[in-house]
């Protein structure tokens, strides 16, 4: 088996499973899960994300609703839209695309989404459910990462896991998921002393710092599993390029398994968003998630 973890192929399989669950929900429960995506402003990267989300939502048989608001939308108008979507029975998932314009309080908006319609896992109730090991909705990027790790390694019990990065979106929820899998978890960050040595102790290394190729191959324990969450746009030899937080050329010779950038964690994120939408639709209707 190659040591490259093919996130694109994994995400395709996952979307196939989701499509089959959606068709069972339609046939057996007359339920079509619906996802609303709200975009405020005209950030080009966000527009690409939102377009891809809508396309894949429709491809698995779900309803997709897009709300595009101008950059100067008052916070109160955005909150009113979220409230309307919270009350709409055809909408089972609400995603407000981040980042939001500066004049809008992001935390307030995320918390205004009903926690049973939150498909990002950013609502404080879902954060609390994850950190206490209860059933909630799990943020998409860490969820995709843990799925790939379990698929490749099987039981993660007792492994040393190092998460580099402590963001609310990736680092902290990732650490919680690894803890649930009985890993011994270290969260490293910009103030960590001897970061190279900390990384060299990892059986599982998750890089989520947003710094291009910060982690070279000689920080990686031979045979370790490496999940590279970074998506950094750089220019090299006059060409624009996407690179991760791990230096792939040197790391791929040492790691037992590694996700490439692009084609690793990235494609899994949207697939997990669709998974979360189906999960929330089932929860709202108090029905078990159908088998794939
Ligand atoms: N912006 C970039 N990625 C994401 C995501 O996964 N969720 C939300 N809400 N905004 C994002």
mmCIF file of C-alpha atoms and ligand atoms in Angstrom:
data_model
loop_
_atom_site.group_PDB
_atom_site.id
_atom_site.type_symbol
_atom_site.label_atom_id
_atom_site.label_comp_id
_atom_site.label_asym_id
_atom_site.label_seq_id
_atom_site.Cartn_x
_atom_site.Cartn_y
_atom_site.Cartn_z
ATOM 1 C CA UNK A 1 0.000 0.000 0.000
ATOM 2 C CA UNK A 2 1.257 3.480 -0.827
ATOM 3 C CA UNK A 3 2.006 5.689 2.134
ATOM 4 C CA UNK A 4 -0.041 8.474 0.528
ATOM 5 C CA UNK A 5 -3.560 8.798 1.971
ATOM 6 C CA UNK A 6 -5.802 9.641 -0.979
ATOM 7 C CA UNK A 7 -8.335 12.075 0.473
ATOM 8 C CA UNK A 8 -9.989 12.645 -2.885
ATOM 9 C CA UNK A 9 -10.810 8.951 -3.322
ATOM 10 C CA UNK A 10 -11.883 8.645 0.343
ATOM 11 C CA UNK A 11 -14.187 11.672 -0.022
ATOM 12 C CA UNK A 12 -15.729 10.180 -3.184
ATOM 13 C CA UNK A 13 -16.534 6.954 -1.298
ATOM 14 C CA UNK A 14 -17.969 8.940 1.591
ATOM 15 C CA UNK A 15 -20.178 10.993 -0.762
ATOM 16 C CA UNK A 16 -21.383 7.733 -2.314
ATOM 17 C CA UNK A 17 -22.389 6.490 1.167
ATOM 18 C CA UNK A 18 -24.121 9.803 1.885
ATOM 19 C CA UNK A 19 -26.054 9.679 -1.408
ATOM 20 C CA UNK A 20 -27.304 6.213 -0.507
ATOM 21 C CA UNK A 21 -28.392 7.347 2.982
ATOM 22 C CA UNK A 22 -30.170 10.361 1.470
ATOM 23 C CA UNK A 23 -32.097 8.192 -0.974
ATOM 24 C CA UNK A 24 -33.234 5.962 1.937
ATOM 25 C CA UNK A 25 -34.350 9.019 3.933
ATOM 26 C CA UNK A 26 -36.405 10.163 0.930
ATOM 27 C CA UNK A 27 -37.932 6.751 0.271
ATOM 28 C CA UNK A 28 -38.582 5.650 3.856
ATOM 29 C CA UNK A 29 -39.244 8.951 5.640
ATOM 30 C CA UNK A 30 -40.150 11.427 2.847
ATOM 31 C CA UNK A 31 -37.278 13.496 4.211
ATOM 32 C CA UNK A 32 -34.910 15.475 1.965
ATOM 33 C CA UNK A 33 -32.114 17.028 4.037
ATOM 34 C CA UNK A 34 -31.633 20.718 3.233
ATOM 35 C CA UNK A 35 -28.481 22.789 3.729
ATOM 36 C CA UNK A 36 -28.457 26.599 3.736
ATOM 37 C CA UNK A 37 -25.162 28.372 3.161
ATOM 38 C CA UNK A 38 -24.885 32.065 3.961
ATOM 39 C CA UNK A 39 -22.110 34.155 2.417
ATOM 40 C CA UNK A 40 -21.589 37.776 3.420
ATOM 41 C CA UNK A 41 -19.378 39.820 1.116
ATOM 42 C CA UNK A 42 -17.285 38.873 -1.909
ATOM 43 C CA UNK A 43 -14.171 37.085 -0.658
ATOM 44 C CA UNK A 44 -13.057 35.117 -3.777
ATOM 45 C CA UNK A 45 -11.822 32.048 -1.819
ATOM 46 C CA UNK A 46 -15.131 31.902 0.095
ATOM 47 C CA UNK A 47 -17.087 32.157 -3.170
ATOM 48 C CA UNK A 48 -15.228 29.123 -4.543
ATOM 49 C CA UNK A 49 -15.908 27.156 -1.316
ATOM 50 C CA UNK A 50 -19.594 28.052 -1.356
ATOM 51 C CA UNK A 51 -19.979 27.089 -5.016
ATOM 52 C CA UNK A 52 -18.347 23.683 -4.354
ATOM 53 C CA UNK A 53 -20.508 23.098 -1.293
ATOM 54 C CA UNK A 54 -23.711 23.824 -3.218
ATOM 55 C CA UNK A 55 -22.677 21.584 -6.138
ATOM 56 C CA UNK A 56 -21.821 18.608 -3.927
ATOM 57 C CA UNK A 57 -24.943 19.044 -1.785
ATOM 58 C CA UNK A 58 -27.109 18.690 -4.890
ATOM 59 C CA UNK A 59 -25.011 15.779 -6.215
ATOM 60 C CA UNK A 60 -25.813 13.632 -3.145
ATOM 61 C CA UNK A 61 -29.533 14.389 -3.556
ATOM 62 C CA UNK A 62 -30.001 17.062 -0.878
ATOM 63 C CA UNK A 63 -31.570 20.530 -1.143
ATOM 64 C CA UNK A 64 -29.140 23.426 -1.336
ATOM 65 C CA UNK A 65 -30.099 27.010 -0.531
ATOM 66 C CA UNK A 66 -27.664 29.895 -0.916
ATOM 67 C CA UNK A 67 -28.003 33.344 0.625
ATOM 68 C CA UNK A 68 -25.530 35.925 -0.667
ATOM 69 C CA UNK A 69 -25.556 39.173 1.275
ATOM 70 C CA UNK A 70 -23.605 42.373 0.554
ATOM 71 C CA UNK A 71 -20.432 43.059 2.587
ATOM 72 C CA UNK A 72 -22.107 45.974 4.429
ATOM 73 C CA UNK A 73 -25.052 43.879 5.701
ATOM 74 C CA UNK A 74 -25.863 44.972 9.273
ATOM 75 C CA UNK A 75 -25.306 42.295 11.927
ATOM 76 C CA UNK A 76 -29.008 42.499 12.864
ATOM 77 C CA UNK A 77 -30.036 41.546 9.298
ATOM 78 C CA UNK A 78 -27.754 38.499 9.353
ATOM 79 C CA UNK A 79 -29.141 37.459 12.747
ATOM 80 C CA UNK A 80 -32.679 37.866 11.380
ATOM 81 C CA UNK A 81 -31.852 35.595 8.418
ATOM 82 C CA UNK A 82 -30.369 32.938 10.740
ATOM 83 C CA UNK A 83 -33.513 33.145 12.878
ATOM 84 C CA UNK A 84 -35.692 32.603 9.794
ATOM 85 C CA UNK A 85 -33.566 29.586 8.761
ATOM 86 C CA UNK A 86 -33.720 28.219 12.330
ATOM 87 C CA UNK A 87 -37.518 28.209 12.024
ATOM 88 C CA UNK A 88 -37.674 26.795 8.477
ATOM 89 C CA UNK A 89 -38.550 23.058 8.683
ATOM 90 C CA UNK A 90 -37.081 22.362 5.208
ATOM 91 C CA UNK A 91 -33.635 23.508 6.348
ATOM 92 C CA UNK A 92 -31.704 21.002 8.485
ATOM 93 C CA UNK A 93 -28.254 22.549 8.322
ATOM 94 C CA UNK A 94 -27.106 26.189 8.414
ATOM 95 C CA UNK A 95 -23.570 27.218 7.546
ATOM 96 C CA UNK A 96 -22.479 30.836 7.793
ATOM 97 C CA UNK A 97 -19.272 31.075 5.772
ATOM 98 C CA UNK A 98 -16.287 32.486 7.681
ATOM 99 C CA UNK A 99 -14.584 34.885 7.778
ATOM 100 C CA UNK A 100 -17.335 37.473 8.251
ATOM 101 C CA UNK A 101 -16.775 41.209 7.639
ATOM 102 C CA UNK A 102 -15.115 42.991 10.587
ATOM 103 C CA UNK A 103 -18.259 44.836 11.766
ATOM 104 C CA UNK A 104 -20.048 41.539 12.502
ATOM 105 C CA UNK A 105 -19.472 39.616 15.751
ATOM 106 C CA UNK A 106 -18.621 36.114 14.502
ATOM 107 C CA UNK A 107 -19.116 34.352 17.847
ATOM 108 C CA UNK A 108 -22.554 35.920 18.270
ATOM 109 C CA UNK A 109 -23.661 34.805 14.796
ATOM 110 C CA UNK A 110 -22.346 31.239 15.204
ATOM 111 C CA UNK A 111 -24.129 30.921 18.526
ATOM 112 C CA UNK A 112 -27.398 32.212 17.050
ATOM 113 C CA UNK A 113 -27.622 29.103 14.818
ATOM 114 C CA UNK A 114 -29.755 26.464 16.587
ATOM 115 C CA UNK A 115 -27.273 23.819 17.797
ATOM 116 C CA UNK A 116 -29.277 21.076 16.077
ATOM 117 C CA UNK A 117 -28.901 22.940 12.754
ATOM 118 C CA UNK A 118 -25.206 23.693 13.278
ATOM 119 C CA UNK A 119 -23.263 21.659 10.682
ATOM 120 C CA UNK A 120 -19.832 23.168 11.488
ATOM 121 C CA UNK A 121 -19.769 22.067 15.117
ATOM 122 C CA UNK A 122 -18.936 25.657 16.114
ATOM 123 C CA UNK A 123 -21.967 26.264 18.387
ATOM 124 C CA UNK A 124 -20.925 26.333 22.057
ATOM 125 C CA UNK A 125 -23.319 23.475 22.860
ATOM 126 C CA UNK A 126 -21.665 21.262 20.248
ATOM 127 C CA UNK A 127 -18.204 22.338 21.462
ATOM 128 C CA UNK A 128 -19.262 21.276 24.967
ATOM 129 C CA UNK A 129 -20.758 17.982 23.755
ATOM 130 C CA UNK A 130 -17.516 17.102 21.944
ATOM 131 C CA UNK A 131 -15.291 18.047 24.842
ATOM 132 C CA UNK A 132 -17.314 15.890 27.252
ATOM 133 C CA UNK A 133 -17.325 12.973 24.804
ATOM 134 C CA UNK A 134 -21.107 13.151 24.191
ATOM 135 C CA UNK A 135 -22.979 12.912 20.853
ATOM 136 C CA UNK A 136 -22.926 16.172 19.003
ATOM 137 C CA UNK A 137 -21.855 17.427 15.631
ATOM 138 C CA UNK A 138 -18.104 17.423 15.010
ATOM 139 C CA UNK A 139 -16.248 20.145 13.031
ATOM 140 C CA UNK A 140 -15.730 18.968 9.430
ATOM 141 C CA UNK A 141 -11.946 19.163 9.050
ATOM 142 C CA UNK A 142 -11.117 17.238 12.265
ATOM 143 C CA UNK A 143 -13.899 14.737 11.473
ATOM 144 C CA UNK A 144 -12.427 14.050 8.016
ATOM 145 C CA UNK A 145 -8.958 13.747 9.564
ATOM 146 C CA UNK A 146 -9.993 11.222 12.227
ATOM 147 C CA UNK A 147 -11.909 9.164 9.622
ATOM 148 C CA UNK A 148 -8.771 8.877 7.463
ATOM 149 C CA UNK A 149 -6.597 7.995 10.479
ATOM 150 C CA UNK A 150 -8.942 5.245 11.664
ATOM 151 C CA UNK A 151 -9.327 3.891 8.143
ATOM 152 C CA UNK A 152 -5.550 3.627 7.756
ATOM 153 C CA UNK A 153 -4.422 2.675 11.278
ATOM 154 C CA UNK A 154 -7.442 0.925 12.792
ATOM 155 C CA UNK A 155 -7.341 1.179 16.597
ATOM 156 C CA UNK A 156 -5.548 4.365 17.714
ATOM 157 C CA UNK A 157 -5.457 3.408 21.417
ATOM 158 C CA UNK A 158 -2.284 4.282 23.253
ATOM 159 C CA UNK A 159 -0.678 6.136 20.362
ATOM 160 C CA UNK A 160 1.167 9.402 20.949
ATOM 161 C CA UNK A 161 -0.671 12.083 19.008
ATOM 162 C CA UNK A 162 0.712 15.590 18.561
ATOM 163 C CA UNK A 163 -1.545 18.325 17.205
ATOM 164 C CA UNK A 164 0.378 21.409 16.089
ATOM 165 C CA UNK A 165 -2.042 24.340 16.275
ATOM 166 C CA UNK A 166 -4.684 25.226 18.858
ATOM 167 C CA UNK A 167 -7.471 26.832 16.830
ATOM 168 C CA UNK A 168 -11.113 26.366 17.796
ATOM 169 C CA UNK A 169 -11.874 25.133 14.265
ATOM 170 C CA UNK A 170 -9.200 22.444 13.955
ATOM 171 C CA UNK A 171 -6.588 22.057 16.716
ATOM 172 C CA UNK A 172 -8.806 21.848 19.807
ATOM 173 C CA UNK A 173 -11.575 19.635 18.336
ATOM 174 C CA UNK A 174 -8.920 17.393 16.734
ATOM 175 C CA UNK A 175 -7.260 16.926 20.125
ATOM 176 C CA UNK A 176 -10.640 16.005 21.648
ATOM 177 C CA UNK A 177 -11.341 13.424 18.933
ATOM 178 C CA UNK A 178 -7.898 11.835 19.393
ATOM 179 C CA UNK A 179 -8.486 11.725 23.146
ATOM 180 C CA UNK A 180 -11.797 9.918 22.539
ATOM 181 C CA UNK A 181 -9.801 7.350 20.555
ATOM 182 C CA UNK A 182 -7.589 6.836 23.631
ATOM 183 C CA UNK A 183 -4.511 8.537 22.232
ATOM 184 C CA UNK A 184 -2.060 10.350 24.500
ATOM 185 C CA UNK A 185 -2.517 13.854 23.151
ATOM 186 C CA UNK A 186 -0.172 16.844 23.098
ATOM 187 C CA UNK A 187 -1.312 20.189 21.717
ATOM 188 C CA UNK A 188 1.684 22.174 20.502
ATOM 189 C CA UNK A 189 1.627 25.794 19.349
ATOM 190 C CA UNK A 190 3.767 28.853 18.611
ATOM 191 C CA UNK A 191 5.075 29.056 22.207
ATOM 192 C CA UNK A 192 5.926 25.352 22.511
ATOM 193 C CA UNK A 193 9.577 24.739 23.474
ATOM 194 C CA UNK A 194 11.603 22.282 21.372
ATOM 195 C CA UNK A 195 8.781 21.794 18.878
ATOM 196 C CA UNK A 196 10.970 19.559 16.679
ATOM 197 C CA UNK A 197 11.487 17.111 19.585
ATOM 198 C CA UNK A 198 7.801 17.172 20.497
ATOM 199 C CA UNK A 199 6.920 16.308 16.872
ATOM 200 C CA UNK A 200 9.545 13.523 16.777
ATOM 201 C CA UNK A 201 7.679 11.773 19.605
ATOM 202 C CA UNK A 202 4.441 11.565 17.585
ATOM 203 C CA UNK A 203 2.985 8.331 16.206
ATOM 204 C CA UNK A 204 0.263 10.598 14.798
ATOM 205 C CA UNK A 205 1.198 14.144 13.800
ATOM 206 C CA UNK A 206 -1.526 16.618 12.838
ATOM 207 C CA UNK A 207 -0.269 19.909 11.400
ATOM 208 C CA UNK A 208 -2.780 22.753 11.542
ATOM 209 C CA UNK A 209 -0.874 26.009 11.836
ATOM 210 C CA UNK A 210 -1.232 27.673 8.447
ATOM 211 C CA UNK A 211 2.505 28.150 7.844
ATOM 212 C CA UNK A 212 3.799 26.824 4.521
ATOM 213 C CA UNK A 213 6.066 23.750 4.859
ATOM 214 C CA UNK A 214 6.943 24.555 8.476
ATOM 215 C CA UNK A 215 7.434 20.884 9.429
ATOM 216 C CA UNK A 216 10.366 19.178 7.667
ATOM 217 C CA UNK A 217 10.867 15.420 7.274
ATOM 218 C CA UNK A 218 13.467 15.217 10.041
ATOM 219 C CA UNK A 219 10.825 16.254 12.639
ATOM 220 C CA UNK A 220 8.847 13.129 11.796
ATOM 221 C CA UNK A 221 9.238 9.769 13.520
ATOM 222 C CA UNK A 222 9.880 7.045 10.920
ATOM 223 C CA UNK A 223 6.595 5.295 10.175
ATOM 224 C CA UNK A 224 4.378 7.984 11.798
ATOM 225 C CA UNK A 225 0.987 8.948 10.325
ATOM 226 C CA UNK A 226 0.963 12.590 9.221
ATOM 227 C CA UNK A 227 -2.226 14.593 8.640
ATOM 228 C CA UNK A 228 -1.491 17.906 6.952
ATOM 229 C CA UNK A 229 -4.389 20.317 7.418
ATOM 230 C CA UNK A 230 -2.557 23.341 5.989
ATOM 231 C CA UNK A 231 -3.680 24.907 2.716
ATOM 232 C CA UNK A 232 -1.180 27.643 1.909
ATOM 233 C CA UNK A 233 -0.974 29.522 -1.375
ATOM 234 C CA UNK A 234 2.643 30.312 -2.251
ATOM 235 C CA UNK A 235 4.597 31.392 -5.311
ATOM 236 C CA UNK A 236 7.657 29.335 -6.317
ATOM 237 C CA UNK A 237 9.754 29.705 -9.477
ATOM 238 C CA UNK A 238 7.196 32.249 -10.669
ATOM 239 C CA UNK A 239 4.309 29.767 -10.313
ATOM 240 C CA UNK A 240 1.412 29.813 -7.855
ATOM 241 C CA UNK A 241 1.217 26.627 -5.810
ATOM 242 C CA UNK A 242 -0.731 25.071 -2.910
ATOM 243 C CA UNK A 243 1.390 23.610 -0.126
ATOM 244 C CA UNK A 244 0.641 22.223 3.318
ATOM 245 C CA UNK A 245 2.175 22.917 6.726
ATOM 246 C CA UNK A 246 4.420 19.869 6.186
ATOM 247 C CA UNK A 247 7.318 19.778 3.727
ATOM 248 C CA UNK A 248 5.898 16.942 1.650
ATOM 249 C CA UNK A 249 9.029 16.078 -0.363
ATOM 250 C CA UNK A 250 11.114 15.260 2.734
ATOM 251 C CA UNK A 251 8.246 14.038 4.961
ATOM 252 C CA UNK A 252 6.839 11.491 2.502
ATOM 253 C CA UNK A 253 10.111 9.570 2.601
ATOM 254 C CA UNK A 254 9.860 9.124 6.400
ATOM 255 C CA UNK A 255 6.139 8.892 7.223
ATOM 256 C CA UNK A 256 4.271 5.594 7.262
ATOM 257 C CA UNK A 257 1.198 7.433 5.970
ATOM 258 C CA UNK A 258 0.740 11.044 4.893
ATOM 259 C CA UNK A 259 -1.992 13.238 3.404
ATOM 260 C CA UNK A 260 -0.863 15.312 0.396
ATOM 261 C CA UNK A 261 -1.827 18.940 -0.279
ATOM 262 C CA UNK A 262 -3.893 19.266 -2.374
ATOM 263 C CA UNK A 263 -5.877 16.005 -2.367
ATOM 264 C CA UNK A 264 -5.675 15.036 1.304
ATOM 265 C CA UNK A 265 -7.735 16.660 4.057
ATOM 266 C CA UNK A 266 -9.281 19.328 1.777
ATOM 267 C CA UNK A 267 -11.711 17.117 -0.176
ATOM 268 C CA UNK A 268 -12.810 15.420 3.070
ATOM 269 C CA UNK A 269 -14.007 18.684 4.615
ATOM 270 C CA UNK A 270 -16.986 19.218 2.282
ATOM 271 C CA UNK A 271 -17.846 15.496 2.342
ATOM 272 C CA UNK A 272 -18.010 15.740 6.159
ATOM 273 C CA UNK A 273 -20.221 18.816 5.907
ATOM 274 C CA UNK A 274 -22.707 16.736 3.893
ATOM 275 C CA UNK A 275 -22.401 13.950 6.478
ATOM 276 C CA UNK A 276 -23.142 16.423 9.286
ATOM 277 C CA UNK A 277 -26.189 17.753 7.423
ATOM 278 C CA UNK A 278 -27.652 14.241 7.113
ATOM 279 C CA UNK A 279 -26.866 13.593 10.791
ATOM 280 C CA UNK A 280 -28.643 16.782 11.877
ATOM 281 C CA UNK A 281 -31.671 16.061 9.658
ATOM 282 C CA UNK A 282 -31.989 12.626 11.305
ATOM 283 C CA UNK A 283 -31.585 14.132 14.765
ATOM 284 C CA UNK A 284 -34.279 16.773 14.150
ATOM 285 C CA UNK A 285 -36.673 14.066 12.959
ATOM 286 C CA UNK A 286 -35.614 11.670 15.749
ATOM 287 C CA UNK A 287 -34.772 8.896 13.329
ATOM 288 C CA UNK A 288 -31.643 6.741 13.204
ATOM 289 C CA UNK A 289 -29.135 7.493 10.444
ATOM 290 C CA UNK A 290 -29.886 4.903 7.680
ATOM 291 C CA UNK A 291 -27.116 2.459 6.678
ATOM 292 C CA UNK A 292 -25.209 3.396 3.521
HETATM 293 N N1 LIG B 1 -14.556 29.085 5.927
HETATM 294 C C1 LIG B 1 -13.597 28.227 5.488
HETATM 295 N N2 LIG B 1 -13.885 26.967 5.876
HETATM 296 C C2 LIG B 1 -15.044 27.031 6.580
HETATM 297 C C3 LIG B 1 -15.854 26.057 7.226
HETATM 298 O O1 LIG B 1 -15.549 24.856 7.268
HETATM 299 N N3 LIG B 1 -16.988 26.529 7.826
HETATM 300 C C4 LIG B 1 -17.336 27.828 7.808
HETATM 301 N N4 LIG B 1 -18.460 28.184 8.422
HETATM 302 N N5 LIG B 1 -16.596 28.770 7.218
HETATM 303 C C5 LIG B 1 -15.464 28.363 6.603
#
